[in-house]
Coordinates of C-alpha atoms in Angstrom, one line a residue:
M15 CA -17.6 7.1 -4.3
D16 CA -17.8 8.7 -7.7
K17 CA -20.4 11.4 -6.9
S18 CA -20.9 12.1 -10.6
S19 CA -22.7 8.8 -10.8
M20 CA -25.4 9.9 -8.4
P21 CA -28.8 9.7 -10.1
K22 CA -30.7 13.0 -10.3
A23 CA -33.6 11.5 -8.4
F24 CA -31.6 11.9 -5.1
S25 CA -31.7 15.3 -3.5
S26 CA -28.3 14.6 -1.6
H27 CA -25.5 12.2 -1.6
H28 CA -26.5 11.1 1.9
H29 CA -29.8 9.8 0.5
W30 CA -28.0 8.2 -2.4
Y31 CA -25.7 6.3 0.0
S32 CA -28.6 5.3 2.2
S33 CA -30.4 3.9 -0.8
M34 CA -27.4 1.8 -1.8
L35 CA -27.0 0.4 1.7
N36 CA -30.7 -0.6 1.8
S37 CA -30.1 -2.5 -1.4
A38 CA -27.0 -4.2 0.0
K39 CA -28.5 -5.0 3.4
S40 CA -28.1 -8.6 4.5
L41 CA -31.1 -10.5 5.6
Y42 CA -29.2 -12.1 8.5
E43 CA -27.2 -9.3 10.0
S44 CA -27.9 -6.0 11.7
E45 CA -28.7 -3.1 9.5
P46 CA -25.7 -1.1 8.1
K47 CA -25.2 2.1 9.9
I48 CA -23.7 5.2 8.3
I49 CA -21.3 6.9 10.7
Y50 CA -20.1 9.8 8.5
T51 CA -20.6 11.1 5.0
Y52 CA -17.9 13.1 3.2
D53 CA -18.4 15.7 0.5
N54 CA -15.6 18.2 0.8
A55 CA -12.2 16.7 0.9
F56 CA -13.5 13.7 -1.0
H57 CA -16.8 11.9 -1.6
G58 CA -17.8 8.9 0.3
F59 CA -19.0 7.6 3.7
S60 CA -18.1 5.5 6.7
V61 CA -20.4 2.7 7.6
V62 CA -20.6 -0.4 9.9
M63 CA -21.4 -3.4 7.7
N64 CA -20.4 -7.0 7.2
K65 CA -18.4 -8.5 4.4
H66 CA -21.4 -9.8 2.5
E67 CA -22.9 -6.3 2.5
L68 CA -19.7 -4.8 1.3
E69 CA -19.5 -7.3 -1.6
A70 CA -23.0 -6.3 -2.6
L71 CA -22.2 -2.6 -2.3
K72 CA -19.2 -3.0 -4.6
K73 CA -21.6 -3.7 -7.4
S74 CA -23.4 -0.4 -7.0
P75 CA -22.9 2.3 -9.7
G76 CA -20.4 4.9 -8.5
F77 CA -18.5 2.6 -6.1
L78 CA -14.7 3.2 -6.3
S79 CA -13.0 1.6 -3.3
A80 CA -13.4 0.6 0.3
F81 CA -10.9 0.1 3.1
E82 CA -11.3 -1.4 6.5
D83 CA -11.2 1.2 9.2
G84 CA -8.3 1.1 11.6
V85 CA -6.6 2.8 14.6
V86 CA -4.5 5.8 13.4
T87 CA -1.7 7.8 14.9
T88 CA 0.7 10.2 13.4
D89 CA 3.6 8.0 12.4
T90 CA 6.4 7.8 9.4
T91 CA 8.9 4.9 10.0
H92 CA 5.7 2.9 10.0
S93 CA 7.5 -0.4 10.6
Y94 CA 7.5 0.1 14.3
K95 CA 3.7 0.1 14.3
F96 CA 3.6 -2.8 11.9
L97 CA 5.7 -4.7 14.5
S98 CA 3.1 -3.8 17.1
L99 CA 5.4 -1.7 19.2
N100 CA 3.3 0.6 21.3
T101 CA 3.5 2.9 24.3
A102 CA 0.9 1.1 26.4
T103 CA 2.1 -2.4 26.8
G104 CA 4.8 -4.8 25.6
L105 CA 8.5 -4.4 24.9
W106 CA 8.7 -0.6 24.5
P107 CA 7.6 0.4 28.0
A108 CA 9.2 -2.8 29.5
S109 CA 12.6 -1.8 28.1
N110 CA 12.1 2.0 28.7
Y111 CA 12.5 2.2 24.9
G112 CA 16.0 0.7 24.9
K113 CA 17.4 3.2 27.4
D114 CA 21.2 3.1 27.7
V115 CA 21.8 0.2 25.4
I116 CA 24.5 1.1 22.9
I117 CA 24.1 0.1 19.2
G118 CA 27.2 0.2 16.9
I119 CA 26.5 0.9 13.3
L120 CA 29.2 -0.1 10.7
D121 CA 28.4 1.6 7.5
T122 CA 29.0 4.7 5.4
G123 CA 29.2 7.0 8.4
I124 CA 26.7 9.4 9.9
W125 CA 25.0 12.8 9.2
P126 CA 25.1 14.1 12.7
E127 CA 22.9 17.2 12.1
S128 CA 19.9 15.0 11.3
P129 CA 17.0 15.6 13.7
S130 CA 16.9 11.9 14.3
F131 CA 20.2 12.2 16.2
R132 CA 19.2 15.0 18.6
D133 CA 19.5 14.1 22.2
E134 CA 16.3 15.6 23.6
G135 CA 15.0 13.3 26.3
M136 CA 18.2 11.4 26.6
T137 CA 19.9 11.0 30.0
E138 CA 23.6 11.1 30.7
I139 CA 25.9 8.8 28.8
P140 CA 26.5 5.5 30.6
P141 CA 29.9 5.5 32.4
R142 CA 30.8 2.2 30.9
W143 CA 31.1 3.8 27.4
K144 CA 34.8 3.9 26.5
G145 CA 34.5 5.3 22.9
S146 CA 35.2 8.8 21.5
C147 CA 34.0 11.2 19.0
Q148 CA 36.7 11.4 16.3
G149 CA 36.8 14.7 14.5
G150 CA 37.9 15.1 10.9
Q151 CA 37.2 16.7 7.6
D152 CA 33.9 18.6 7.9
F153 CA 33.2 16.9 11.1
N154 CA 33.7 18.6 14.5
S155 CA 33.9 16.3 17.5
S156 CA 31.4 18.6 19.2
L157 CA 28.7 17.2 17.0
C158 CA 28.4 14.1 19.2
N159 CA 25.8 14.2 22.0
K160 CA 23.9 12.0 24.4
K161 CA 22.2 10.2 21.5
L162 CA 25.2 10.0 19.1
I163 CA 27.8 9.2 21.7
G164 CA 30.6 7.9 19.5
V165 CA 32.0 8.4 16.0
R166 CA 35.0 6.8 14.4
Y167 CA 36.3 6.3 10.8
F168 CA 38.5 3.5 9.4
N169 CA 39.9 4.2 5.9
Q170 CA 43.3 2.8 5.8
G171 CA 42.4 -0.4 3.9
T172 CA 40.7 1.7 1.2
R173 CA 43.7 4.0 1.0
A174 CA 46.1 1.1 0.7
A175 CA 44.0 -0.3 -2.2
F176 CA 43.8 3.1 -4.0
P177 CA 46.9 5.1 -2.9
E178 CA 46.4 7.6 -5.7
N179 CA 42.8 8.4 -4.8
P180 CA 42.0 10.8 -2.1
V181 CA 40.1 9.2 0.8
P182 CA 38.7 11.7 3.3
D183 CA 39.6 11.5 7.0
T184 CA 36.0 11.8 8.2
A185 CA 33.1 9.9 9.5
R186 CA 30.6 12.1 7.7
D187 CA 28.2 10.2 5.6
D188 CA 28.5 11.5 2.0
Q189 CA 26.1 8.8 0.7
G190 CA 23.2 8.5 3.2
H191 CA 23.1 4.7 3.7
G192 CA 24.7 4.7 7.2
T193 CA 22.6 7.6 8.4
H194 CA 19.5 5.7 7.2
V195 CA 20.2 2.4 9.0
A196 CA 21.3 4.2 12.2
S197 CA 18.0 6.1 12.4
I198 CA 16.1 2.9 11.8
A199 CA 17.7 1.2 14.7
A200 CA 17.6 4.0 17.3
G201 CA 16.6 7.3 15.8
N202 CA 15.0 9.9 18.1
Y203 CA 11.5 11.2 17.7
V204 CA 11.1 13.6 14.8
D205 CA 7.7 15.2 14.0
G206 CA 6.3 16.2 10.7
V207 CA 8.5 14.3 8.3
S208 CA 7.7 12.6 5.0
F209 CA 9.1 11.7 1.6
F210 CA 7.7 14.6 -0.5
G211 CA 4.3 14.1 1.0
Y212 CA 4.3 10.3 1.1
A213 CA 4.4 8.5 4.5
P214 CA 3.8 11.6 6.6
G215 CA 4.0 11.6 10.4
T216 CA 6.5 11.1 13.2
A217 CA 9.7 9.2 12.6
R218 CA 11.4 7.2 15.3
G219 CA 13.7 4.2 15.5
V220 CA 12.9 0.8 16.9
A221 CA 14.8 1.7 20.1
P222 CA 14.4 5.5 20.3
R223 CA 16.1 5.8 23.7
A224 CA 19.1 3.6 22.8
R225 CA 22.5 5.2 22.1
L226 CA 24.3 5.2 18.8
A227 CA 27.9 4.8 17.9
A228 CA 28.7 5.2 14.2
Y229 CA 31.8 3.6 12.6
K230 CA 32.5 4.6 9.0
V231 CA 34.1 1.7 7.2
L232 CA 32.8 2.4 3.7
F233 CA 34.2 5.2 1.5
G234 CA 32.4 4.8 -1.8
G235 CA 33.4 1.1 -1.7
G236 CA 35.0 -0.6 1.3
Y237 CA 37.5 -3.2 2.3
E238 CA 37.4 -6.0 4.8
S239 CA 40.3 -4.7 6.8
D240 CA 38.4 -1.5 7.5
V241 CA 35.4 -3.4 8.5
L242 CA 37.4 -5.7 10.8
A243 CA 38.9 -2.6 12.5
G244 CA 35.4 -1.1 12.9
I245 CA 34.1 -4.3 14.7
D246 CA 37.2 -4.5 16.8
Q247 CA 36.9 -0.9 17.9
A248 CA 33.2 -1.2 18.6
V249 CA 33.7 -4.1 20.9
A250 CA 36.5 -2.2 22.7
D251 CA 34.3 0.9 23.0
G252 CA 31.6 -1.1 24.9
V253 CA 28.7 -1.4 22.4
D254 CA 26.0 -4.0 23.2
I255 CA 24.7 -4.6 19.7
I256 CA 26.5 -4.3 16.3
S257 CA 24.5 -3.8 13.1
I258 CA 26.3 -4.5 9.8
S259 CA 24.3 -3.9 6.5
I260 CA 27.3 -4.8 4.4
T261 CA 27.7 -7.6 1.8
F262 CA 30.9 -9.5 1.2
R263 CA 32.3 -11.9 -1.3
R264 CA 34.1 -14.5 0.8
A265 CA 32.1 -17.5 1.8
S266 CA 34.5 -19.5 4.0
L267 CA 34.3 -18.5 7.6
Y268 CA 38.0 -18.7 8.3
E269 CA 38.8 -16.3 5.5
N270 CA 36.1 -13.8 6.3
P271 CA 37.2 -11.0 8.6
M272 CA 33.6 -10.1 9.5
A273 CA 32.9 -13.7 10.5
I274 CA 36.1 -13.9 12.5
A275 CA 35.5 -10.5 14.3
A276 CA 31.8 -11.5 14.9
F277 CA 33.0 -14.6 16.8
G278 CA 35.2 -12.4 19.0
A279 CA 32.3 -10.0 19.5
R280 CA 30.0 -12.8 20.6
E281 CA 32.6 -14.0 23.0
K282 CA 32.6 -10.5 24.6
G283 CA 28.8 -10.6 24.9
V284 CA 28.1 -8.4 21.9
L285 CA 25.3 -9.5 19.5
V286 CA 26.2 -9.0 15.8
C287 CA 23.5 -8.6 13.2
F288 CA 24.2 -9.0 9.4
S289 CA 21.9 -8.3 6.5
A290 CA 21.2 -11.5 4.4
G291 CA 22.1 -9.8 1.1
N292 CA 20.1 -8.8 -2.0
R293 CA 20.8 -11.7 -4.3
G294 CA 17.4 -13.4 -4.2
P295 CA 15.2 -15.1 -5.2
S296 CA 17.7 -17.8 -6.1
G297 CA 18.6 -20.3 -3.4
I298 CA 22.0 -20.7 -1.6
T299 CA 22.7 -17.0 -2.0
V300 CA 23.2 -16.1 1.7
R301 CA 26.9 -15.5 2.0
A302 CA 26.7 -14.4 5.6
G303 CA 25.9 -17.9 6.9
I304 CA 27.7 -17.1 10.2
P305 CA 26.5 -19.3 13.0
W306 CA 27.4 -16.8 15.8
A307 CA 25.6 -13.9 14.2
V308 CA 21.9 -13.0 13.4
V309 CA 21.3 -12.9 9.7
V310 CA 18.3 -10.9 8.7
A311 CA 16.0 -11.3 5.6
S312 CA 13.8 -8.6 4.2
G313 CA 10.0 -8.4 4.1
T314 CA 7.4 -6.0 3.1
V315 CA 5.2 -3.7 5.3
D316 CA 1.5 -3.0 5.0
R317 CA 2.1 0.4 3.4
W318 CA 1.6 1.4 -0.2
F319 CA 2.3 4.7 -2.0
G320 CA -0.4 5.4 -4.5
G321 CA -1.5 7.6 -7.3
S322 CA -5.2 7.4 -8.2
V323 CA -5.9 7.2 -11.9
T324 CA -9.4 8.4 -12.5
L325 CA -10.8 7.7 -16.0
G326 CA -13.2 10.0 -17.8
N327 CA -16.0 7.4 -17.2
G328 CA -15.6 7.7 -13.4
K329 CA -13.6 4.5 -12.9
A330 CA -10.7 5.0 -10.4
I331 CA -7.7 2.7 -10.1
T332 CA -5.0 3.0 -7.5
G333 CA -1.5 2.7 -9.1
W334 CA 2.0 3.1 -7.7
T335 CA 3.9 6.3 -7.7
T336 CA 6.3 8.4 -5.6
F337 CA 6.2 11.4 -7.9
P338 CA 7.2 14.2 -5.5
A339 CA 4.6 16.9 -6.2
R340 CA 0.9 17.6 -6.6
A341 CA 1.1 17.8 -10.4
A342 CA -2.0 19.2 -12.0
I343 CA -3.0 16.2 -14.1
R344 CA -6.7 16.8 -14.5
N345 CA -8.9 15.6 -17.3
L346 CA -6.2 15.3 -19.9
P347 CA -6.4 13.4 -23.2
L348 CA -5.6 9.7 -22.6
V349 CA -3.6 8.1 -25.5
Y350 CA -3.1 4.4 -26.2
N351 CA -2.1 2.6 -29.4
K352 CA 0.2 -0.4 -29.8
T353 CA 2.9 1.6 -31.7
L354 CA 3.2 4.4 -29.2
S355 CA 2.8 2.1 -26.2
A356 CA 6.5 0.9 -26.6
C357 CA 7.6 4.4 -25.4
N358 CA 11.2 3.4 -26.2
S359 CA 12.4 6.5 -28.0
T360 CA 12.2 10.2 -28.2
E361 CA 11.1 10.0 -31.8
L362 CA 8.2 7.7 -30.9
L363 CA 7.0 9.8 -28.0
A364 CA 7.2 12.9 -30.2
K365 CA 4.1 11.5 -32.0
A366 CA 2.0 11.7 -28.9
P367 CA -0.5 14.5 -28.7
F368 CA 0.5 17.6 -26.9
G369 CA -0.4 17.7 -23.2
S370 CA -1.7 14.1 -23.2
I371 CA -1.4 11.2 -20.8
I372 CA 0.3 8.3 -22.6
I373 CA 0.0 4.6 -21.7
C374 CA 3.2 2.7 -21.9
N375 CA 3.8 -1.1 -21.8
K376 CA 6.8 -2.3 -19.9
T377 CA 7.8 -5.9 -20.4
E378 CA 10.1 -7.9 -18.2
E379 CA 12.7 -8.1 -20.9
D380 CA 12.4 -4.4 -21.9
P381 CA 14.9 -2.1 -20.1
F382 CA 13.3 1.0 -21.4
F383 CA 12.3 2.1 -17.9
F384 CA 15.9 3.2 -17.3
F385 CA 15.6 5.6 -20.2
L386 CA 11.9 6.4 -20.1
W387 CA 12.3 9.6 -18.0
S388 CA 14.6 11.3 -20.4
Y389 CA 12.3 10.3 -23.3
L390 CA 9.3 11.8 -21.6
A391 CA 11.2 14.9 -20.6
D392 CA 11.9 15.6 -24.3
S393 CA 8.3 15.0 -25.3
N394 CA 5.1 17.1 -25.1
V395 CA 3.5 14.4 -22.9
R396 CA 2.2 15.7 -19.6
A397 CA 2.0 12.4 -17.7
V398 CA 2.4 8.6 -18.1
I399 CA 0.6 5.4 -17.1
I400 CA 3.0 2.5 -17.1
I401 CA 1.7 -1.1 -17.3
S402 CA 4.1 -3.5 -15.6
E403 CA 4.5 -6.4 -13.3
D404 CA 8.1 -5.6 -12.5
K405 CA 8.2 -5.7 -8.7
S406 CA 11.4 -3.7 -8.5
L407 CA 9.5 -0.7 -10.0
L408 CA 7.1 -0.8 -7.0
R409 CA 10.1 0.0 -4.7
S410 CA 11.3 2.9 -6.7
N411 CA 11.7 6.2 -4.9
N412 CA 12.9 7.8 -8.2
F413 CA 9.7 8.7 -10.1
Q414 CA 11.0 11.4 -12.3
F415 CA 7.8 12.2 -14.3
P416 CA 4.1 12.6 -13.4
G417 CA 2.5 9.2 -13.6
A418 CA 1.6 5.9 -12.1
I419 CA 2.4 2.2 -12.5
I420 CA -0.6 -0.2 -12.8
T421 CA -0.6 -4.0 -13.3
P422 CA -1.6 -5.7 -16.5
A423 CA -4.9 -6.8 -14.8
Q424 CA -5.7 -3.2 -13.9
S425 CA -4.8 -2.1 -17.4
V426 CA -7.5 -4.1 -19.1
E427 CA -10.2 -1.5 -18.3
V428 CA -7.9 1.4 -18.8
V429 CA -6.8 0.3 -22.3
S430 CA -10.4 -0.7 -23.2
Y431 CA -11.6 2.8 -22.3
A432 CA -8.8 4.6 -24.0
S433 CA -9.3 2.5 -27.2
S434 CA -13.1 2.7 -27.4
S435 CA -14.0 6.2 -26.2
T436 CA -14.2 9.0 -28.7
S437 CA -12.5 11.5 -26.4
P438 CA -10.9 9.5 -23.5
T439 CA -9.5 11.5 -20.6
A440 CA -7.9 10.8 -17.2
S441 CA -6.7 12.4 -14.1
I442 CA -4.0 11.4 -11.6
D443 CA -3.8 12.3 -7.9
F444 CA -0.5 11.9 -6.1
Q445 CA 1.0 11.7 -2.6
Q446 CA -1.4 9.0 -1.3
T447 CA -0.3 6.7 1.5
I448 CA -2.4 3.6 1.9
I449 CA -2.1 1.2 4.9
G450 CA -3.8 -2.2 5.1
T451 CA -4.0 -5.6 3.4
E452 CA -4.3 -4.3 -0.1
P453 CA -2.9 -4.5 -2.7
R454 CA -1.4 -7.6 -1.0
A455 CA -1.0 -9.0 2.4
A456 CA 2.0 -8.2 4.5
P457 CA 4.6 -9.2 5.4
A458 CA 5.8 -11.0 2.3
L459 CA 9.3 -12.1 1.6
S460 CA 11.0 -9.6 -0.6
D461 CA 12.0 -11.0 -4.0
F462 CA 15.5 -9.6 -3.7
S463 CA 16.2 -11.0 -0.2
S464 CA 18.9 -13.7 -0.3
R465 CA 17.9 -17.3 0.4
G466 CA 19.6 -20.1 2.3
P467 CA 21.2 -22.4 3.0
G468 CA 24.2 -20.2 3.8
L469 CA 27.3 -20.4 1.6
S470 CA 29.5 -20.0 4.6
Y471 CA 28.1 -22.9 6.6
D472 CA 25.0 -24.8 5.6
R473 CA 24.3 -26.9 8.7
I474 CA 22.8 -23.9 10.5
L475 CA 19.6 -22.5 9.0
K476 CA 20.2 -19.0 7.5
P477 CA 18.7 -16.5 7.4
D478 CA 17.5 -16.5 11.0
I479 CA 14.6 -14.1 10.9
M480 CA 12.8 -11.6 8.8
A481 CA 12.1 -7.9 9.4
P482 CA 10.7 -4.9 7.4
G483 CA 13.1 -4.0 4.6
E484 CA 11.0 -2.4 1.8
L485 CA 10.4 1.4 1.4
I486 CA 11.5 2.3 4.9
L487 CA 11.5 6.0 5.6
A488 CA 14.5 7.1 7.7
A489 CA 17.1 9.9 7.9
Y490 CA 19.4 10.6 5.0
N491 CA 22.2 12.9 3.8
P492 CA 20.1 15.9 2.6
Y493 CA 22.7 16.8 0.0
T494 CA 22.7 13.5 -1.8
T495 CA 20.7 14.2 -4.9
I496 CA 20.2 10.5 -5.6
S497 CA 17.9 10.5 -2.6
A498 CA 15.0 11.9 -4.5
P499 CA 13.7 12.2 -8.0
I500 CA 15.1 14.3 -10.9
I501 CA 12.4 16.1 -12.9
G502 CA 13.4 16.5 -16.5
K503 CA 17.1 17.2 -16.7
T504 CA 17.7 20.3 -14.7
L505 CA 15.9 20.2 -11.3
F506 CA 17.6 18.1 -8.6
L507 CA 15.8 17.4 -5.4
S508 CA 16.9 16.1 -2.1
R509 CA 15.3 15.3 1.3
D510 CA 16.3 14.9 4.9
Y511 CA 14.3 11.6 5.0
N512 CA 14.4 9.0 2.3
L513 CA 12.6 5.8 1.3
L514 CA 15.0 2.8 0.8
S515 CA 14.6 -0.9 0.3
G516 CA 17.0 -3.8 1.0
T517 CA 18.1 -6.3 3.6
S518 CA 20.2 -3.3 4.7
M519 CA 17.0 -1.8 6.1
A520 CA 15.9 -5.1 7.7
C521 CA 19.1 -5.6 9.7
P522 CA 18.8 -2.5 11.9
H523 CA 15.2 -3.4 12.8
I524 CA 16.6 -6.5 14.4
A525 CA 19.4 -4.6 16.0
G526 CA 16.8 -2.3 17.5
V527 CA 14.7 -5.1 18.8
A528 CA 17.8 -6.8 20.3
A529 CA 18.6 -3.5 22.0
L530 CA 15.1 -3.4 23.5
L531 CA 15.4 -7.0 24.8
K532 CA 18.8 -6.2 26.2
A533 CA 17.4 -3.2 28.1
A534 CA 14.4 -5.3 29.4
H535 CA 16.6 -8.3 30.3
P536 CA 20.2 -7.0 31.1
D537 CA 21.3 -10.5 32.2
W538 CA 20.4 -12.2 28.9
S539 CA 23.3 -13.4 26.7
P540 CA 23.4 -12.7 23.0
S541 CA 22.2 -16.3 22.3
A542 CA 19.3 -15.8 24.7
I543 CA 18.3 -12.6 22.9
Q544 CA 18.6 -14.3 19.5
S545 CA 16.6 -17.3 20.7
A546 CA 13.8 -15.1 22.1
M547 CA 13.4 -13.3 18.7
M548 CA 13.5 -16.5 16.7
T549 CA 11.3 -18.8 18.7
T550 CA 8.5 -16.1 18.9
A551 CA 8.7 -15.0 15.3
N552 CA 5.5 -15.2 13.3
H553 CA 5.2 -17.2 10.1
L554 CA 1.7 -15.7 9.2
D555 CA 0.9 -12.4 7.5
N556 CA -1.8 -9.9 8.4
T557 CA -4.5 -12.0 6.9
N558 CA -3.4 -15.0 9.1
Q559 CA -2.1 -16.9 6.1
P560 CA 1.4 -18.2 5.6
I561 CA 3.9 -15.5 4.6
K562 CA 4.2 -15.4 0.8
D563 CA 7.3 -15.3 -1.4
L564 CA 7.3 -12.4 -3.8
G565 CA 10.2 -14.0 -5.7
F566 CA 7.7 -16.2 -7.6
T567 CA 4.9 -15.1 -9.8
D568 CA 2.4 -17.4 -8.2
F569 CA 3.2 -15.9 -4.7
R570 CA 3.7 -19.4 -3.2
N571 CA 4.3 -19.8 0.5
A572 CA 7.7 -18.7 1.7
T573 CA 10.0 -21.4 3.3
P574 CA 12.4 -21.1 6.2
L575 CA 15.2 -20.8 3.7
G576 CA 13.8 -17.4 2.9
I577 CA 12.2 -16.1 6.1
G578 CA 14.1 -18.1 8.7
S579 CA 11.9 -18.4 11.8
G580 CA 9.5 -15.8 10.4
Q581 CA 8.7 -12.1 10.9
V582 CA 10.1 -10.7 14.2
D583 CA 7.4 -10.1 16.9
P584 CA 9.1 -7.9 19.5
N585 CA 6.3 -8.0 22.1
R586 CA 6.2 -11.8 22.1
A587 CA 10.0 -11.9 22.3
L588 CA 9.8 -10.1 25.7
D589 CA 8.6 -13.3 27.3
P590 CA 9.6 -16.2 25.1
G591 CA 9.1 -18.9 27.8
L592 CA 12.1 -21.2 27.0
V593 CA 15.3 -20.2 25.3
Y594 CA 18.1 -22.0 23.6
D595 CA 21.3 -20.6 25.1
A596 CA 24.8 -21.2 23.8
T597 CA 28.3 -20.4 25.3
T598 CA 31.5 -19.5 23.5
E599 CA 32.7 -23.0 24.1
D600 CA 29.6 -24.3 22.2
F601 CA 30.6 -22.2 19.2
V602 CA 34.2 -23.5 19.5
D603 CA 33.0 -27.1 19.5
L604 CA 31.0 -26.2 16.3
V605 CA 34.0 -24.8 14.6
C606 CA 36.1 -27.8 15.6
S607 CA 33.5 -30.1 13.9
M608 CA 34.0 -28.3 10.5
N609 CA 37.0 -30.4 9.3
L610 CA 39.2 -27.3 9.2
T611 CA 42.9 -27.3 9.7
S612 CA 44.2 -26.4 13.1
E613 CA 45.3 -23.0 11.7
Q614 CA 41.9 -22.4 10.2
T615 CA 40.2 -23.3 13.4
Q616 CA 42.4 -21.0 15.5
T617 CA 41.8 -18.2 13.0
I618 CA 38.2 -18.2 14.2
T619 CA 38.4 -19.3 17.8
R620 CA 41.9 -18.1 18.7
S621 CA 44.4 -20.3 20.5
S622 CA 42.9 -20.0 24.0
Y623 CA 40.4 -22.7 23.2
N624 CA 40.9 -26.4 22.7
C625 CA 38.8 -28.8 20.6
S626 CA 37.7 -30.8 23.5
S627 CA 34.4 -32.2 22.2
P628 CA 33.7 -31.2 18.6
S629 CA 30.0 -31.2 17.7
S630 CA 28.0 -29.8 14.9
D631 CA 24.8 -30.0 16.9
L632 CA 24.9 -26.5 18.2
N633 CA 22.2 -25.5 20.8
Y634 CA 20.5 -23.3 18.2
P635 CA 16.8 -22.3 18.0
S636 CA 16.3 -23.7 14.5
F637 CA 16.9 -27.1 12.7
I638 CA 18.0 -28.0 9.2
A639 CA 18.8 -31.4 7.8
L640 CA 20.7 -31.8 4.5
F641 CA 20.2 -34.6 2.0
N642 CA 22.1 -35.4 -1.2
S643 CA 20.3 -35.9 -4.4
D644 CA 21.4 -39.5 -4.6
E645 CA 19.5 -40.2 -1.3
R646 CA 16.1 -39.5 -2.9
G647 CA 13.6 -42.3 -2.0
L648 CA 15.7 -43.6 0.9
T649 CA 14.7 -43.3 4.6
F650 CA 16.9 -41.6 7.1
N651 CA 16.8 -40.5 10.7
R652 CA 18.3 -37.2 11.8
T653 CA 18.7 -36.6 15.5
F654 CA 19.1 -33.2 17.1
H655 CA 20.0 -32.4 20.7
R656 CA 18.9 -29.2 22.3
T657 CA 18.8 -27.9 25.9
V658 CA 16.3 -25.2 26.8
R659 CA 16.1 -23.1 29.9
T660 CA 13.7 -20.5 31.4

């Protein structure tokens, strides 16, 4: 509530709130009941009331916002809670949190000193582990432990491509990406972390008691040969799950080393997870259409990082920001005019009043956002309010200047106030973490997530499943300055934990869930684990409506070509009922049906298998039927054969 709106007739804010509730009281429901009133940290109250009463209350003078109450615990990698993993029931306790399952991460390496890779609470390393901790430049083999049980690096392909460039002999993560995805999959418990005050709480991976093996295959860039070596070594070392958040150019299965190696891994009982890629929202952009791997799409979570913009008239609007400080932006002059609102040059911003908050318009075609920070740093402006519908800005962890982003709809009142008031002012409060169904329901399909059908093979539906992939907080290289904002031009910040978005972040979520299922059901095959996740996935969001597609401005319903079977539901996957299982021979028969040459077929399947009964009707837990454009208006039958087991 805006306490400044309280009429003088009331002796206390409690009486004011009670009066409003009496006015909003429904004739058909029980009387609203105030639970708490707040007057120190903020102004407002908690109340038991129905939706009709809430709508009436919203019309009261001084009302700012209302949020449904919910269960709270101290948490940071919030996606585990969003996936309903809990300590009381379900997959976590049933799997002993993934105990002794080994996840191999192929990426940019690892930052072993991260608290997420400490081995407190871990038991002895399983004797079946055959891997090693490879030392190297700035990496002592003693840095491995009972959590991070293996480390290797593969750089020979990169060296061959650039013989004149130095390529370090080390698995140390000099970028942060590999550290991030590893901690998402199986990071240990770490208390008291945040991203500069945003998303505070306890970080943990999806399978916090699983083991990690890190394989560095990317050195700035990467080469397929190095990735192939990494997969090969991981299988030899004895990993159970492989997570690969790497994109590649090749579409044909028989030319793709990752597809080929993934086939061999599946044959050895190892489940391989790939990220779908970030080429959405266009269709047919999933390159990793690999039938014997799990391909993962990215979705949002129900967490929003806000900056409250409070106008001088008491109106408060929640915008988006990750500015990393408690900047003192209090009751400053608010400036808006059509000329200055372009904000696209230092000269233009120099005309803004000293110490003001300026309102800037950002259009979809205008790339000024990439230069705005330097323009603002050279000005006398104290803060900025950016008007934009660009969804990519709402994933930015690089807010380099005090300010917030608001939508065009929110801006109507802001601009009207700034234009009509004689002395408009505003304040901005930072470091707010909001959880719930606002500003939009979750999950929703990320606009950047690649869509199917898969380019590699379009007769199996890809992607397979969706998992959290936007603004995921996880461990990072603390010395990578791109991991945090840059204020002005001189101060570089970094952080042990970073917020990142991409299908790269979604993939290790699925790897972690697969590890939990493997621990709970040691006898399940990779196909059974994949089937359990897919057949129990949820196609509804947290408002019980179909999952929406953020790639379209009308937020239409997402299709299976974007979300696959839907959002992973770990607890339901623990007991899926029936599963679609598949053997190596089934995958061989699928490859044999692809009209490849015998050499191309053997490239994937190896010469130990014969094409005895080619069939494209793989025993897979999804269905897709393809029709040509010249078949429009005609009637066809498509028959699928599946075998399920308990």
